[in-house]
Coordinates of C-alpha atoms and ligand atoms in Angstrom, one line a residue:
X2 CA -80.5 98.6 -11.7
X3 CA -81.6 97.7 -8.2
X4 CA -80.1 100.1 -5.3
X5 CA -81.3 97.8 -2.4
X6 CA -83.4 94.8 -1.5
X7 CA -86.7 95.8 0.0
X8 CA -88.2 92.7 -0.6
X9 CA -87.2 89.0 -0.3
X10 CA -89.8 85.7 -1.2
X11 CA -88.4 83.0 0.1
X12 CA -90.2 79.5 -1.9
X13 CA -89.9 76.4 0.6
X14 CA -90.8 76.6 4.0
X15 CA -88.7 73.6 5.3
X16 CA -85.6 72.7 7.9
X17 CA -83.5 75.7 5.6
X18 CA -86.2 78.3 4.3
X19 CA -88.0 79.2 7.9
X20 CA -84.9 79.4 10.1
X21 CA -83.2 80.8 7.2
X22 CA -85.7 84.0 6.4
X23 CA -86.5 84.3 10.2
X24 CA -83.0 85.2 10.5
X25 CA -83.2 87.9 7.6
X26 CA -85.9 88.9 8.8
X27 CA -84.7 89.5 12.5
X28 CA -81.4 91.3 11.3
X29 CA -83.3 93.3 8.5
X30 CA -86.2 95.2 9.7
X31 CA -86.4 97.5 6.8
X32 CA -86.7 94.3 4.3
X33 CA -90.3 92.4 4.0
X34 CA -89.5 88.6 4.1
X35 CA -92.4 86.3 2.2
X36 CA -92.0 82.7 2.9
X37 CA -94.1 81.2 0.8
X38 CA -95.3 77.0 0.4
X39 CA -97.2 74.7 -1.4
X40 CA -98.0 72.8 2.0
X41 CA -100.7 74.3 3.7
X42 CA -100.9 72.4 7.1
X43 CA -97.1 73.5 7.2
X44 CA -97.7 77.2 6.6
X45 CA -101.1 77.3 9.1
X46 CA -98.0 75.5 11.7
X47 CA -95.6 78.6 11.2
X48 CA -98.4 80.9 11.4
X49 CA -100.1 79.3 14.8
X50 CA -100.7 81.4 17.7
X51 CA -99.2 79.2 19.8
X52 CA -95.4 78.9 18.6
X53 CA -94.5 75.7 20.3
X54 CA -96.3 74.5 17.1
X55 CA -94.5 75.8 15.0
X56 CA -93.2 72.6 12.1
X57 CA -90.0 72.8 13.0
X58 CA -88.1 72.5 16.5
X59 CA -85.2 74.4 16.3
X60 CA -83.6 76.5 19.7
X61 CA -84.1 80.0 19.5
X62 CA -86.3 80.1 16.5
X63 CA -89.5 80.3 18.1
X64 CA -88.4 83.6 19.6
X65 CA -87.4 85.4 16.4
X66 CA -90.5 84.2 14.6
X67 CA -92.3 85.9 17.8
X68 CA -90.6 89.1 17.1
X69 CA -90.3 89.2 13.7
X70 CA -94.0 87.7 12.1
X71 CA -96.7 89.9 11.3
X72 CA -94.1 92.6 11.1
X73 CA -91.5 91.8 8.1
X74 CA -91.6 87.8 8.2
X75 CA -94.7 86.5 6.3
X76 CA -95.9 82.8 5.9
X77 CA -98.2 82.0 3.2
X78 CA -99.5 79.9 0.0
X79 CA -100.1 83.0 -2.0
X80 CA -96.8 82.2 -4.0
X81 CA -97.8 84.2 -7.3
X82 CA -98.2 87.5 -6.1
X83 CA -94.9 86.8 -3.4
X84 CA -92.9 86.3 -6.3
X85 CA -94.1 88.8 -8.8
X86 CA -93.6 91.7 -5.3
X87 CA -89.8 90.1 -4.7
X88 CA -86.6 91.7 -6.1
X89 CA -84.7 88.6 -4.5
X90 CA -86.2 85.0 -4.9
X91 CA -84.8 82.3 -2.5
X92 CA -85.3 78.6 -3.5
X93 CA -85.3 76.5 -0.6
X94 CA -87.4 73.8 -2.0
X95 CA -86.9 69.9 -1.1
X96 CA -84.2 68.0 -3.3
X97 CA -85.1 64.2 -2.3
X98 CA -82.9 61.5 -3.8
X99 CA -84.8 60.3 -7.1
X100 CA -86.2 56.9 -6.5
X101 CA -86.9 55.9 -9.9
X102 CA -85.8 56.8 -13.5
X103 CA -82.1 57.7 -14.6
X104 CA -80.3 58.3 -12.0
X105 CA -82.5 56.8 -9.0
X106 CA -80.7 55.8 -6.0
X107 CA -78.0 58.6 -6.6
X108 CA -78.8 62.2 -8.6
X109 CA -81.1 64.8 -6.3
X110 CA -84.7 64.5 -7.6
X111 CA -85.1 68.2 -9.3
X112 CA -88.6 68.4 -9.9
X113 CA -89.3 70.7 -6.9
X114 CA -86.6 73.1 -7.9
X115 CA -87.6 73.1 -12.0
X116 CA -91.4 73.7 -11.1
X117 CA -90.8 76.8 -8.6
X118 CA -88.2 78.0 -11.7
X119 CA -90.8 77.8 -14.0
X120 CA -93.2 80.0 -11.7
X121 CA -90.3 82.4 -10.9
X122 CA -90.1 82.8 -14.6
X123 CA -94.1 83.2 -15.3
X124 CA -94.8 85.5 -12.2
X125 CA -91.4 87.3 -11.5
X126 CA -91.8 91.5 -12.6
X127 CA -88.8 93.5 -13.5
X128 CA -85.1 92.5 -12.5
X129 CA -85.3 89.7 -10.3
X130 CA -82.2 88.0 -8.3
X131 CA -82.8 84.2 -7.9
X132 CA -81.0 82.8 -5.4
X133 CA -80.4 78.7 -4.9
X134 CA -80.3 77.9 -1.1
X135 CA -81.0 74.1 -0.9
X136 CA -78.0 71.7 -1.3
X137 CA -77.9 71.1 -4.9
X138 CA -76.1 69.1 -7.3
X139 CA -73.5 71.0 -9.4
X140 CA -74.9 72.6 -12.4
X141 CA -78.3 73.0 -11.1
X142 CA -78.0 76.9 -11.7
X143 CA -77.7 76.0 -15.6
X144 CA -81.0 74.2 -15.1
X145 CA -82.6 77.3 -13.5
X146 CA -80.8 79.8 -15.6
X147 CA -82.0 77.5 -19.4
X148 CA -85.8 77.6 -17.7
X149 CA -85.9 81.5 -16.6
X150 CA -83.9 82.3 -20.0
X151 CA -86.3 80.5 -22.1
X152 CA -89.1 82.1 -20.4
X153 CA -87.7 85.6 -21.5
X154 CA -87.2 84.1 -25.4
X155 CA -90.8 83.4 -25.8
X156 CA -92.2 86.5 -23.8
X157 CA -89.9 89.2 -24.6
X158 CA -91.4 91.5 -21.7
X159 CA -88.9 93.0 -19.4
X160 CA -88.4 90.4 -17.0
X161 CA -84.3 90.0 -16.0
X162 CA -83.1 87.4 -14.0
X163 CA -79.7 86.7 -12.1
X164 CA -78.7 83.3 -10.8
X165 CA -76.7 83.1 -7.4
X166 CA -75.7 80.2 -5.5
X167 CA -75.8 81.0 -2.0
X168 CA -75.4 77.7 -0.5
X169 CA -76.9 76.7 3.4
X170 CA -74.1 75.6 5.9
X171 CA -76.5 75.8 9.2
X172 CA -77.0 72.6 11.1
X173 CA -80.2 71.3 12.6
X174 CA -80.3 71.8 16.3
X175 CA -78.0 74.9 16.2
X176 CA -79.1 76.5 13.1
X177 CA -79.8 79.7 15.0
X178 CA -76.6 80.2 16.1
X179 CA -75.3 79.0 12.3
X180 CA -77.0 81.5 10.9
X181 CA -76.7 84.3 13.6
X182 CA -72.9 83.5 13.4
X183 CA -71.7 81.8 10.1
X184 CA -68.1 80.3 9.7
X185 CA -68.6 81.8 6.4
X186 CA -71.0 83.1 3.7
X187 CA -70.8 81.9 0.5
X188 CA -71.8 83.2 -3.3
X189 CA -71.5 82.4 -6.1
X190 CA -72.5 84.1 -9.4
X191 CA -71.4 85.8 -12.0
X192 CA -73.3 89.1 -12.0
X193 CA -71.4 91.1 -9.8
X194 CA -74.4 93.8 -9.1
X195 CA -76.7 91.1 -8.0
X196 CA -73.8 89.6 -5.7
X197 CA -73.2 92.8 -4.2
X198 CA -77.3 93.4 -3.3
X199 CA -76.5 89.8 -1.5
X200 CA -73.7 91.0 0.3
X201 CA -75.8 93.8 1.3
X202 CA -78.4 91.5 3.0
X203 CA -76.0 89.6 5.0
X204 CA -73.7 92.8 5.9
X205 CA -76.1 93.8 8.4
X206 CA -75.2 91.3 11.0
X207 CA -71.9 89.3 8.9
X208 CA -68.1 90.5 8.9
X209 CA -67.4 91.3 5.5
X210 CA -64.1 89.2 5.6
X211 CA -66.2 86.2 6.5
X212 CA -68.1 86.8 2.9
X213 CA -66.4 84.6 -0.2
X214 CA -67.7 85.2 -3.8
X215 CA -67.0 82.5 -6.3
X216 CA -68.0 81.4 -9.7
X217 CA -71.4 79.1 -9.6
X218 CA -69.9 76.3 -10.0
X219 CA -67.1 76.2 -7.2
X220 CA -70.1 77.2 -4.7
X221 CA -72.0 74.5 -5.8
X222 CA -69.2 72.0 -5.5
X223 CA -67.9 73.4 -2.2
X224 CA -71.2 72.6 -0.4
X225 CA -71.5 69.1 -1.5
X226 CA -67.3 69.0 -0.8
X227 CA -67.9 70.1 2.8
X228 CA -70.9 67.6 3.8
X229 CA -68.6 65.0 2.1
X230 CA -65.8 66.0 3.5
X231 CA -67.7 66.0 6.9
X232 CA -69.5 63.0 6.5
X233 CA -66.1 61.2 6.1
X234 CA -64.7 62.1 9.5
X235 CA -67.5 59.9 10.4
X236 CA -67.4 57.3 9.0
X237 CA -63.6 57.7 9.5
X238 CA -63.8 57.3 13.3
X239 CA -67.0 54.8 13.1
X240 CA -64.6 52.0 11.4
X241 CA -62.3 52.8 14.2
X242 CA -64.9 52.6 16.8
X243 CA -65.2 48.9 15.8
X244 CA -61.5 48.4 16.1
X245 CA -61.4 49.5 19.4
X246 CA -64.5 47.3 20.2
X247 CA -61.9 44.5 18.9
X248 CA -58.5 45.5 20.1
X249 CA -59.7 46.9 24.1
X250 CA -59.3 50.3 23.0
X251 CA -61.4 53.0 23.7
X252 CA -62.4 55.2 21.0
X253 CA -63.2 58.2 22.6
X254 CA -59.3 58.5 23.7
X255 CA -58.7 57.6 20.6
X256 CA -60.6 60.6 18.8
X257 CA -59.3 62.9 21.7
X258 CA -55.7 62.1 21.0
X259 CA -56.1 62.6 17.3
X260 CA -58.4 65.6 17.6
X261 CA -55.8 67.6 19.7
X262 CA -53.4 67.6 16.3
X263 CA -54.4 71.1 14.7
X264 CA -54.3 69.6 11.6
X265 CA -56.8 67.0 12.6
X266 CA -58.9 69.1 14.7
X267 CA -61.6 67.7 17.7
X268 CA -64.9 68.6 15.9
X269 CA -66.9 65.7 13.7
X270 CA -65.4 63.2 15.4
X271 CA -67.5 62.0 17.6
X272 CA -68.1 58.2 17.0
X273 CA -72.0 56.9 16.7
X274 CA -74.3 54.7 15.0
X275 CA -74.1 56.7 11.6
X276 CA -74.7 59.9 10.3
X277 CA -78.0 60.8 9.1
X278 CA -80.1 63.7 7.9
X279 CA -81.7 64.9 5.1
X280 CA -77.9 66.3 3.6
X281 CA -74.9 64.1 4.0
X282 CA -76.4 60.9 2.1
X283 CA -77.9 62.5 -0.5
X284 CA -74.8 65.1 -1.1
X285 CA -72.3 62.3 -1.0
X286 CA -74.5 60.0 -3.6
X287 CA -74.6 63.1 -5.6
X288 CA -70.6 64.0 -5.7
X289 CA -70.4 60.0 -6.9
X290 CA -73.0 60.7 -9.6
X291 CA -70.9 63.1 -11.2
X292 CA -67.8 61.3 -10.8
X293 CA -69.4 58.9 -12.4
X294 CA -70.8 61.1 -15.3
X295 CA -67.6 62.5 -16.1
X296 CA -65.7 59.1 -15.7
X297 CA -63.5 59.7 -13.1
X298 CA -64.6 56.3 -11.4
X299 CA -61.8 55.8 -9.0
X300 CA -63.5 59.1 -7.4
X301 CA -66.7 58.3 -7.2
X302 CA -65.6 54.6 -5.7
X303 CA -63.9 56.9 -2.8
X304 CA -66.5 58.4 -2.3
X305 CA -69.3 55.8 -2.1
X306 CA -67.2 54.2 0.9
X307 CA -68.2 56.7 2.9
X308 CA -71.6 55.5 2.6
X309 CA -71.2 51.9 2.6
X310 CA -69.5 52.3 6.0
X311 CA -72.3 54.2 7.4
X312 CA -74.6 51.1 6.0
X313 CA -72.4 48.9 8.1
X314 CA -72.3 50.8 11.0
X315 CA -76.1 50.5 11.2
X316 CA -76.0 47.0 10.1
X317 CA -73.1 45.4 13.1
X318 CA -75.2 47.4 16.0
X319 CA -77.7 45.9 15.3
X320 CA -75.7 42.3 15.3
X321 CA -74.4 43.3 18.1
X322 CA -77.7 43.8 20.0
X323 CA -79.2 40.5 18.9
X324 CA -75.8 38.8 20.0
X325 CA -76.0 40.1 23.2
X326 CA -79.3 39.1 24.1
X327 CA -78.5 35.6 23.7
X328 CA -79.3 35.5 19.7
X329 CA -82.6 36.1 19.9
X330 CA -84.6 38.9 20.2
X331 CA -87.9 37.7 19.4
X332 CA -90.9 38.9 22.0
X333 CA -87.9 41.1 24.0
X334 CA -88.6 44.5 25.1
X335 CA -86.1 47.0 24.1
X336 CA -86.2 50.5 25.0
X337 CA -85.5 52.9 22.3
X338 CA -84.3 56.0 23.4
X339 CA -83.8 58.5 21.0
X340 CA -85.4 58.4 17.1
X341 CA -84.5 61.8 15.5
X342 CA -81.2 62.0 13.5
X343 CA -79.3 64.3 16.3
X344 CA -80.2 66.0 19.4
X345 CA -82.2 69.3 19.3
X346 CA -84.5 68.6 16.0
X347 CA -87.7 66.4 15.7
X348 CA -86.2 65.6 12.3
X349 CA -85.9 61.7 11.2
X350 CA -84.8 62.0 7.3
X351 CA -82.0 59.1 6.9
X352 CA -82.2 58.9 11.3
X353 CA -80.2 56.0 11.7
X354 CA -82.5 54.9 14.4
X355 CA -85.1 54.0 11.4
X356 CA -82.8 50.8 9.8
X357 CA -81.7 50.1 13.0
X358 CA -85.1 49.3 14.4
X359 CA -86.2 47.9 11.7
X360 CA -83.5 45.3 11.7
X361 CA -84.7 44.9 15.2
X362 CA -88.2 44.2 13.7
X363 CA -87.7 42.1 11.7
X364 CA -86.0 40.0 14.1
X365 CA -89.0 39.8 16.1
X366 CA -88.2 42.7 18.8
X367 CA -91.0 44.3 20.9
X368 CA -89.7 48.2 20.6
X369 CA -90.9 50.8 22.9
X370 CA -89.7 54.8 21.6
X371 CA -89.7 57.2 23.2
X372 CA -88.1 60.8 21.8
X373 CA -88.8 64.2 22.7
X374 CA -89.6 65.9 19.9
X375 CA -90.5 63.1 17.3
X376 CA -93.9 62.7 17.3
X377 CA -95.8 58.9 17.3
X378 CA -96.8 59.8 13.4
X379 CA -93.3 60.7 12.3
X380 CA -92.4 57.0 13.7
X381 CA -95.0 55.4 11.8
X382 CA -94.0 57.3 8.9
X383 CA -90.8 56.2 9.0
X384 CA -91.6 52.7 10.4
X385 CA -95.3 52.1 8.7
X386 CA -97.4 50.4 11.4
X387 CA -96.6 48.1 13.5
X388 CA -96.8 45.0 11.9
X389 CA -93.9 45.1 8.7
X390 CA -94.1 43.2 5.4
X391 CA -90.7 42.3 4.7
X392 CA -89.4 41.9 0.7
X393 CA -90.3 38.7 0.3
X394 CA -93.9 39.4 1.9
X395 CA -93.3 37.4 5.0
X396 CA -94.8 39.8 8.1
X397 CA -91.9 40.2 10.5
X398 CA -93.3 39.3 13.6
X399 CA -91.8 42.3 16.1
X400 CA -93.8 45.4 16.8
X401 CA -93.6 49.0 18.2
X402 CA -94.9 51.3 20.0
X403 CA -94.7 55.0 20.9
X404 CA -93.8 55.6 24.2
X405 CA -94.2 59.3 26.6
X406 CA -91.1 58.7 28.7
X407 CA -88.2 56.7 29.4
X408 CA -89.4 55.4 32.1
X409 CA -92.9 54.1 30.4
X410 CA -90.3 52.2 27.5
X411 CA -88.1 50.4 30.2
X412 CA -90.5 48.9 32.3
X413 CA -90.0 45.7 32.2
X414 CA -87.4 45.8 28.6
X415 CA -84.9 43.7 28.5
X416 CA -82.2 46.2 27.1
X417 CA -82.1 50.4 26.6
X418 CA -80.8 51.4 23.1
X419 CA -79.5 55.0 23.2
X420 CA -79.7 55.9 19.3
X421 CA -79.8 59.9 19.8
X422 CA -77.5 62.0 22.1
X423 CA -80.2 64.0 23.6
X424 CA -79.1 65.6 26.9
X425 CA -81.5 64.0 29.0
X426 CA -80.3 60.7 28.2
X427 CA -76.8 61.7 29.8
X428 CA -78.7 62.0 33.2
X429 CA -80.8 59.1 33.6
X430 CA -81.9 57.2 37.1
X431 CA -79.7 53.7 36.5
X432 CA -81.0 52.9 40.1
X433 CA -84.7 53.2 39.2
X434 CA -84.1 51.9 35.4
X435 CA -82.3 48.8 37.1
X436 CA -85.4 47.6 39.3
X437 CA -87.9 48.4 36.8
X438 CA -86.1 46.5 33.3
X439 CA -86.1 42.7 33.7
X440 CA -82.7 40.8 34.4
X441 CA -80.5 40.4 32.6
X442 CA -80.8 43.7 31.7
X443 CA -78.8 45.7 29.0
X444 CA -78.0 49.0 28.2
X445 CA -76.9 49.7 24.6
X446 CA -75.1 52.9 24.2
X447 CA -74.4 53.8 20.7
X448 CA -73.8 57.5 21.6
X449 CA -71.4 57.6 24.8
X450 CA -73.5 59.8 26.6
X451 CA -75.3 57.7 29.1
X452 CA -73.4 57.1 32.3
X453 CA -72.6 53.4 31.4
X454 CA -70.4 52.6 34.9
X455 CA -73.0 54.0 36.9
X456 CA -75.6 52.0 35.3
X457 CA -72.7 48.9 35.3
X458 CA -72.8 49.5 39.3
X459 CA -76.8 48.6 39.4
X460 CA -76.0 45.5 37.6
X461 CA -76.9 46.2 34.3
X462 CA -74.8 44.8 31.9
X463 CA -73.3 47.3 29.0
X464 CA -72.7 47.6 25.7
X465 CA -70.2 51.0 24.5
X466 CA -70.0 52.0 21.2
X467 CA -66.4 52.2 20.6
X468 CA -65.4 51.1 24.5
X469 CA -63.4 48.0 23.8
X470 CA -62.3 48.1 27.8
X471 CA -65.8 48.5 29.2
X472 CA -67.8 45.8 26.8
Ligands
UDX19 C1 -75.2 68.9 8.0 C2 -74.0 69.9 7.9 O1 -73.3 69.9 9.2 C3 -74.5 71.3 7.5 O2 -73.4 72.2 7.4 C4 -75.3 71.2 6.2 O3 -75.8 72.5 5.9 C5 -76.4 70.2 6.3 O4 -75.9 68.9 6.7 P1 -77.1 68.4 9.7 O5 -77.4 67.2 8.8 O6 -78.2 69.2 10.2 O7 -76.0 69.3 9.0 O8 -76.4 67.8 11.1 P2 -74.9 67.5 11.5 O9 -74.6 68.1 12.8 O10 -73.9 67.7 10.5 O11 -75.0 65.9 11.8 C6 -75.2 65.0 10.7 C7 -75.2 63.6 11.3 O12 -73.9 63.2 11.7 C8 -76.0 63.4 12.5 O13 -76.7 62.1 12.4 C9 -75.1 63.4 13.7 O14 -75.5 62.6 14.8 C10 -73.9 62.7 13.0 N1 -72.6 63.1 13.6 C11 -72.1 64.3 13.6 C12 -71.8 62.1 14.2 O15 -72.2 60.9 14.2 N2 -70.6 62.4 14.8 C13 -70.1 63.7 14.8 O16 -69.0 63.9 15.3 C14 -70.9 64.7 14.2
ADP20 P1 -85.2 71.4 3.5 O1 -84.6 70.6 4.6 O2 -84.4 71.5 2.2 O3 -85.7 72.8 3.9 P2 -88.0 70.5 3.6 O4 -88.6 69.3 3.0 O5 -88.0 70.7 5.1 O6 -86.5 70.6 3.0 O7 -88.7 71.8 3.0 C1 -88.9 72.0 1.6 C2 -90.3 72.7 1.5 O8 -90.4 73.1 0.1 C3 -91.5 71.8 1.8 O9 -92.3 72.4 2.8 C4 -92.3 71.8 0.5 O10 -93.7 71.8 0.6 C5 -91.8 73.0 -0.2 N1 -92.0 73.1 -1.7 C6 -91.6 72.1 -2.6 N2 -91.9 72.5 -3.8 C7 -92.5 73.7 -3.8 C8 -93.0 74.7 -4.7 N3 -93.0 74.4 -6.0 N4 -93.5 75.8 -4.3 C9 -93.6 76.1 -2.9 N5 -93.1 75.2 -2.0 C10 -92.5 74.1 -2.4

């Protein structure tokens, strides 16, 4: 049996595997951390001398990679020999929605996750822990466990394998801090020596009473029950943001007064143009899946709301936008501030700010973006070039283009969108943005941040999300 774990590979070196194992490997000197990836233009990133390019922007992180690289945290493609030296295995790998086959639209594409099973199970030496860290459906652990298990059948050599789920609760943009100091840690397994070696790990920087074993399934569920449940406050105070728009309320005061009631509590209820990121969609479409699958319909139809709100969030913005600017927005100049999904990450998976402007496309906007960590290639990723063929093949006639600074993607635009609540967005110069947009200008706020009456006072008309007093 294992006394201790001296040796961690970690296979994924994404938004959860590289903050994740920098963390271990900050807070466990005596353990060698091996991240390990397919992607080599993202492992040369992690392992560049200059650590402001690094692949992934994340506060704090470039400091503990600093500290830790070269001495216990490695980053490589050599993924064989990583997982044949590891005594605990880490799967961190990408779990995209499927877009075709049974399923598409709605169950988490596996195909990441079964192929670094199957090299677990052909490299692995000895007793190794495997240990699922990427959101997953429920049941994935079977999967893994039926590949690894069959492995053993047909080799017969001593190779032992235990299955935790360990699921990820860190946020993008304070994942440091998420990790450094968790709400909770959660396992689940069913072998209690391999759940006690994880304990180990994480009690060298996490109160034991914050640590909660469970069986597999329950640990799997509870991760996809706490995005959905999260993901529904949302959407929850987004339909009442549209209310307020209608009645002259103000939704802000509204979340306020409802967030001071313990039970309702203030967090998550911040009202904006729809959630996004690479979890909350795909973890909501998966919890319908399996509602589905076992038949419990009325379930899955709950669920699915919570998306089709966040659709329609999306979708009246940018209504609203066109409707403002005198129903047309074809040739105007808008300003898009803001493209990643939040503040603090250069991430855009499911960014709201991508159907957005392309609604705005295909109406025949000009956009300018500007963002401060998404860079002009992620955009064109997300937004293909500038010129868009639509469904039906017709070339939408609006365009974009990448600006360097706010400044550079008002001159001269008819209206400023906010999309993400970055901070320096909450401080911007209304008195130079007034003289420099053209008249009537607009400012678009679908995050509350910007300082809308001070912009109002330099004649720019406003738009609130949620400010039913101010519009
Ligand atoms: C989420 C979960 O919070 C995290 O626990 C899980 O591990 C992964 O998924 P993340 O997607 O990184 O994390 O960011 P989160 O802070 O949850 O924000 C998700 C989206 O909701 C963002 O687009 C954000 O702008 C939006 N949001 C969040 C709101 O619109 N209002 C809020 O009050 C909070
Ligand atoms: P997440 O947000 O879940 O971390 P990312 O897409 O940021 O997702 O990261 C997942 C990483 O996993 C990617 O860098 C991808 O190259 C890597 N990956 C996927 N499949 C494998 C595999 N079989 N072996 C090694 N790395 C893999």
């Amino acid at each position: 049996m294992l006394e201790k774990i001296n040796n961690i590979c970690c296979i994924g070196a994404g938004y959860v595997g590289g903050p994740t194992m920098a963390v271990i490997a900050d807070k466990c000197p005596e353990i060698q951390v091996n991240v390990v990836d397919i992607n080599q233009a993202r492992i040369n990133n992690w392992n560049d001398s200059d650590f402001s390019n690094l692949p992934i922007y994340e506060p704090g992180l470039a400091e503990i990679v600093k500290n830790c690289r070269g001495r216990n945290l490695h980053f490589s493609t050599v993924i064989e020999e990583n997982i044949a030296l590891a005594d605990m295995i880490f799967i961190s790998v990408n779990t995209p929605v499927k877009k075709k086959g049974i399923g598409a639209g709605q169950a988490s594409d596996l195909k990441w996750i079964e192929a670094s099973a199957r090299q677990i199970s052909k490299y692995a030496v000895g007793k190794t822990i495997v240990v699922e860290k990427s959101t997953l459906p429920v049941k994935t652990a079977q999967t893994i466990k039926n590949i690894l298990e069959a492995h053993v059948l047909n080799t017969s050599n001593d190779k032992k394998f235990s299955i935790l789920s360990n699921p990820e609760f860190l946020a993008e943009g304070t994942a440091i801090n998420d990790l450094e100091n968790p709400d909770r840690v959660l396992i689940g397994g069913e072998d209690q020596d391999a759940i006690n070696l994880l304990i180990d790990v994480y009690l060298n920087w996490v109160d034991k009473e914050k640590i909660l074993t469970t069986d597999l399934w329950s640990s799997e569920l509870s991760k996809l029950t706490a995005n959905a449940f999260l993901a529904q406050r949302i959407s929850s105070i987004n339909s009442i943001s549209a209310l307020c728009e209608s009645t002259g309320a103000d939704v802000n005061d509204v979340a306020l007064a409802i967030g001071m009631d313990k039970r309702i509590g203030l967090e998550f209820l911040r009202p904006g143009p729809g959630f996004g990121g690479s979890c909350f969609k795909k973890d909501i479409l998966n919890l319908v899946y399996i509602c589905n699958h076992y038949g419990l319909y009325q379930a899955a139809k709950y669920w699915q709301t919570v998306i089709n709100l966040n659709d329609w969030q999306q979708k009246r913005i940018s209504k609203i936008i066109v409707e403002k600017l005198f129903g047309t927005i074809s040739g105007k100049k808008i300003a898009v501030l803001g493209f990643a999904f939040k503040a603090n990450t250069n991430d855009t998976r499911e960014s709201p700010a991508i159907n957005i402007c392309r609604d705005l496309l295909e109406e025949g906007s000009n956009l300018h973006i500007y963002d401060p960590r998404v860079s002009q290639d992620q955009i064109k990723m997300d937004l293909g070039h500038s010129q868009i063929i639509d469904s039906q093949n017709l070339l939408f006639e609006g365009k974009w283009e990448f600006s360097k600074s706010v400044e550079l993607a008002a001159n001269g635009a008819d209206a400023i969108l906010v999309l993400t609540d970055w901070e320096e967005f909450k401080t911007l110069d209304w008195e130079k943005l007034s003289k420099i947009m053209r008249s009537p200008s607009w400012l678009f706020d679908t995050r509350s941040i910007s300082n809308a009456i001070e912009a109002k006072s330099f004649g720019i008309n406003i738009w609130r999300l949620g400010d039913g007093a101010l519009n």
